[in-house]
Short mmCIF file of C-alpha atoms in Angstrom, two decimals:
data_model
loop_
_atom_site.label_atom_id
_atom_site.label_comp_id
_atom_site.label_asym_id
_atom_site.label_seq_id
_atom_site.Cartn_x
_atom_site.Cartn_y
_atom_site.Cartn_z
CA ARG A 1 20.30 -0.02 0.54
CA SER A 2 20.30 -2.21 -2.60
CA PHE A 3 18.11 -1.65 -5.61
CA ILE A 4 15.95 -4.45 -6.91
CA LEU A 5 16.29 -4.97 -10.69
CA GLY A 6 18.86 -2.33 -10.89
CA ALA A 7 16.16 0.23 -10.87
CA PRO A 8 17.18 3.71 -9.69
CA LEU A 9 15.35 4.97 -6.65
CA ALA A 10 14.31 8.63 -6.68
CA LEU A 11 13.03 10.13 -3.46
CA ALA A 12 10.03 12.45 -3.68
CA SER A 13 8.46 14.49 -1.07
CA CYS A 14 5.26 13.04 0.53
CA GLY A 15 2.61 13.62 -2.25
CA ASN A 16 0.88 16.80 -2.81
CA GLY A 17 -2.02 15.29 -4.79
CA VAL A 18 0.12 15.80 -7.87
CA VAL A 19 -1.16 13.96 -11.03
CA VAL A 20 1.23 11.26 -12.18
CA TRP A 21 0.19 9.23 -15.06
CA ALA A 22 2.42 6.53 -16.60
CA PRO A 23 1.78 5.65 -20.33
CA ASP A 24 -0.38 2.51 -21.07
CA ASP A 25 2.78 0.82 -22.73
CA VAL A 26 4.82 1.35 -19.55
CA VAL A 27 1.92 0.05 -17.27
CA ASN A 28 1.09 -2.91 -19.49
CA ALA A 29 4.73 -4.03 -19.71
CA VAL A 30 4.93 -4.67 -15.97
CA VAL A 31 1.40 -5.86 -15.04
CA TYR A 32 1.74 -8.59 -12.47
CA GLN A 33 -1.04 -11.21 -11.86
CA GLY A 34 -0.85 -13.05 -8.52
CA THR A 35 -1.35 -16.79 -8.54
CA GLY A 36 -2.92 -17.43 -5.15
CA PRO A 37 -6.43 -16.23 -3.79
CA LYS A 38 -7.44 -12.77 -3.97
CA SER A 39 -6.58 -10.58 -1.05
CA LEU A 40 -6.25 -7.10 0.43
CA THR A 41 -3.09 -6.23 2.66
CA LEU A 42 -3.13 -3.04 4.67
CA MET A 43 0.39 -1.82 5.38
CA THR A 44 1.11 0.53 8.17
CA MET A 45 4.40 2.15 8.76
CA ARG A 46 5.07 3.00 12.39
CA ASN A 47 7.58 4.82 14.47
CA VAL A 48 9.81 2.59 16.44
CA GLY A 49 9.94 4.83 19.39
CA SER A 50 6.29 6.07 19.64
CA GLY A 51 4.42 3.40 17.75
CA ARG A 52 2.60 6.36 15.98
CA GLY A 53 1.66 5.65 12.37
CA ALA A 54 3.64 7.41 9.61
CA HIS A 55 1.96 6.10 6.37
CA THR A 56 -0.70 3.72 5.24
CA SER A 57 -0.98 1.82 1.88
CA LEU A 58 -3.01 -1.03 0.49
CA LEU A 59 -1.88 -3.83 -1.53
CA ILE A 60 -4.57 -5.10 -3.89
CA ASP A 61 -4.28 -8.57 -5.31
CA ALA A 62 -7.11 -8.68 -7.95
CA SER A 63 -6.99 -9.36 -11.65
CA GLN A 64 -3.52 -7.66 -11.26
CA ARG A 65 -1.47 -6.87 -8.27
CA VAL A 66 -1.16 -3.17 -7.42
CA LEU A 67 -0.43 -0.88 -4.46
CA PHE A 68 -2.55 2.00 -3.60
CA ASP A 69 0.15 4.29 -1.89
CA PRO A 70 -1.70 7.42 -1.36
CA ALA A 71 0.63 10.50 -0.76
CA GLY A 72 3.42 8.06 -0.80
CA SER A 73 7.15 8.90 -1.38
CA PHE A 74 8.26 5.56 -2.93
CA VAL A 75 9.38 6.04 -6.59
CA SER A 76 11.23 3.55 -8.68
CA ALA A 77 11.82 3.44 -12.48
CA ALA A 78 10.67 -0.32 -12.26
CA VAL A 79 7.29 0.70 -10.85
CA PRO A 80 5.02 2.83 -12.91
CA GLU A 81 2.38 4.97 -11.25
CA ARG A 82 -0.99 6.39 -11.96
CA ASN A 83 -2.18 8.84 -9.22
CA ASP A 84 -1.00 6.92 -6.21
CA VAL A 85 -1.45 3.45 -7.78
CA LEU A 86 1.79 1.56 -8.27
CA PHE A 87 1.70 -1.18 -10.80
CA GLY A 88 3.75 -4.41 -11.16
CA MET A 89 3.74 -5.33 -7.59
CA SER A 90 5.29 -8.68 -7.57
CA PRO A 91 6.42 -10.26 -4.36
CA GLN A 92 9.99 -8.88 -5.06
CA ILE A 93 8.63 -5.33 -5.64
CA GLU A 94 6.56 -5.76 -2.56
CA ALA A 95 9.52 -6.70 -0.59
CA TYR A 96 11.49 -3.84 -1.98
CA TYR A 97 8.75 -1.37 -0.98
CA ILE A 98 8.55 -2.71 2.56
CA GLY A 99 12.44 -2.44 2.72
CA TYR A 100 12.25 1.09 1.57
CA HIS A 101 10.09 1.93 4.69
CA ALA A 102 11.56 -0.41 7.27
CA ARG A 103 14.64 0.87 8.85
CA GLU A 104 16.02 1.54 12.51
CA THR A 105 13.39 4.20 13.17
CA TYR A 106 10.34 2.71 11.42
CA TYR A 107 8.85 -0.74 11.07
CA VAL A 108 6.08 -2.05 8.77
CA GLU A 109 3.03 -4.03 9.76
CA THR A 110 1.11 -5.87 7.10
CA GLN A 111 -2.41 -7.17 7.67
CA LYS A 112 -3.55 -9.56 4.96
CA ILE A 113 -7.14 -10.80 4.46
CA PHE A 114 -8.38 -12.98 1.72
CA VAL A 115 -11.48 -11.83 -0.16
CA SER A 116 -13.67 -12.80 -3.13
CA PRO A 117 -12.50 -11.90 -6.64
CA GLU A 118 -15.45 -9.50 -6.76
CA VAL A 119 -14.32 -7.70 -3.62
CA ALA A 120 -10.78 -7.55 -4.98
CA GLU A 121 -11.83 -6.12 -8.32
CA ALA A 122 -14.06 -3.49 -6.55
CA ALA A 123 -11.02 -2.31 -4.53
CA LEU A 124 -8.96 -2.16 -7.66
CA ARG A 125 -11.43 -0.13 -9.39
CA LEU A 126 -11.88 2.22 -6.39
CA ALA A 127 -8.09 2.67 -6.08
CA LEU A 128 -7.76 3.39 -9.85
CA ALA A 129 -10.66 6.09 -9.86
CA ASN A 130 -9.52 7.63 -6.58
CA GLY A 131 -7.04 10.18 -8.03
CA ALA A 132 -4.05 11.66 -6.48
CA VAL A 133 -4.10 11.96 -2.73
CA PRO A 134 -2.80 15.17 -0.94
CA LYS A 135 -0.18 14.68 1.86
CA ALA A 136 -1.36 13.61 5.23
CA ALA A 137 -4.44 12.16 3.82
CA CYS A 138 -3.05 8.47 3.19
CA ALA A 139 -5.29 6.77 5.90
CA LYS A 140 -8.24 8.93 4.93
CA ALA A 141 -8.10 7.88 1.32
CA THR A 142 -7.47 4.22 2.19
CA SER A 143 -10.21 3.92 4.63
CA GLY A 144 -12.43 5.63 2.20
CA ILE A 145 -11.70 2.77 -0.33
CA LEU A 146 -12.12 0.05 2.26
CA ARG A 147 -15.41 1.24 3.78
CA GLN A 148 -17.10 1.00 0.33
CA LEU A 149 -16.26 -2.73 0.07
CA PRO A 150 -18.72 -5.35 1.38
CA GLY A 151 -17.48 -6.60 4.71
CA PHE A 152 -15.20 -3.62 5.26
CA GLU A 153 -17.84 -1.08 6.29
CA SER A 154 -16.72 -1.16 9.97
CA VAL A 155 -13.31 0.43 9.20
CA GLY A 156 -15.22 3.76 8.90
CA SER A 157 -13.14 6.81 8.09
CA THR A 158 -9.98 8.16 9.73
CA TYR A 159 -6.94 10.29 9.07
CA PHE A 160 -4.91 8.12 11.40
CA PRO A 161 -2.97 5.05 10.10
CA VAL A 162 -2.96 3.24 13.52
CA THR A 163 -6.67 3.88 14.00
CA LEU A 164 -7.12 2.39 10.56
CA ARG A 165 -4.82 -0.64 11.39
CA ASP A 166 -6.65 -1.36 14.73
CA ARG A 167 -10.03 -1.32 12.97
CA PHE A 168 -8.72 -3.58 10.20
CA GLU A 169 -7.36 -5.94 12.90
CA THR A 170 -11.00 -6.54 14.10
CA LEU A 171 -12.05 -8.08 10.65
CA PRO A 172 -12.11 -11.87 10.64
CA ASP A 173 -9.22 -13.94 9.55
CA VAL A 174 -6.63 -11.08 9.31
CA THR A 175 -3.01 -12.30 9.30
CA LEU A 176 -0.55 -9.80 10.84
CA THR A 177 3.18 -9.63 9.87
CA VAL A 178 5.82 -7.11 11.34
CA TYR A 179 8.89 -6.26 9.21
CA ARG A 180 11.92 -4.62 10.98
CA GLU A 181 15.20 -3.52 9.62
CA ASP A 182 18.27 -1.87 11.35
CA ASP A 183 19.65 0.21 8.58
CA ALA A 184 19.95 3.90 9.18
CA ASP A 185 17.50 6.55 7.84
#
């Protein structure tokens, strides 16, 4: 696997709700602001053989573009973290994150929906305030944020990534993209 921006990749165990807090200067140095309409993108990592969900995260394109990666294992020196919120989510870092998860045994589904700037900012505030998430609670934490947003109440609460993915799919105007790679685990 190649490393974007020459950043070393350190693997960590699936989160334990451990507090991680990058300093302000490090976060501020990588803030990325998208240029298009505001959006939320649910990412679901799925097992190729069973189709079962292995992980859920939420890309939030608000006043800045961040990834809520609850209990995630993705770590890169180029991507500072504060309690499961990853900063500097440019399209290149997003592609790197997806490539980190997609391999011969897992694929990644993204479901993008455009939202008002107010809904995007509310999602950003909720993600930043959420705190570190314990392992096996990624879908629970993500659904907890989504169901507090206007128009997303129907996603309810769930511990299961595919259940959350299926509920998200019922929202109007969701765009699904599937990413597959064939590199070994």
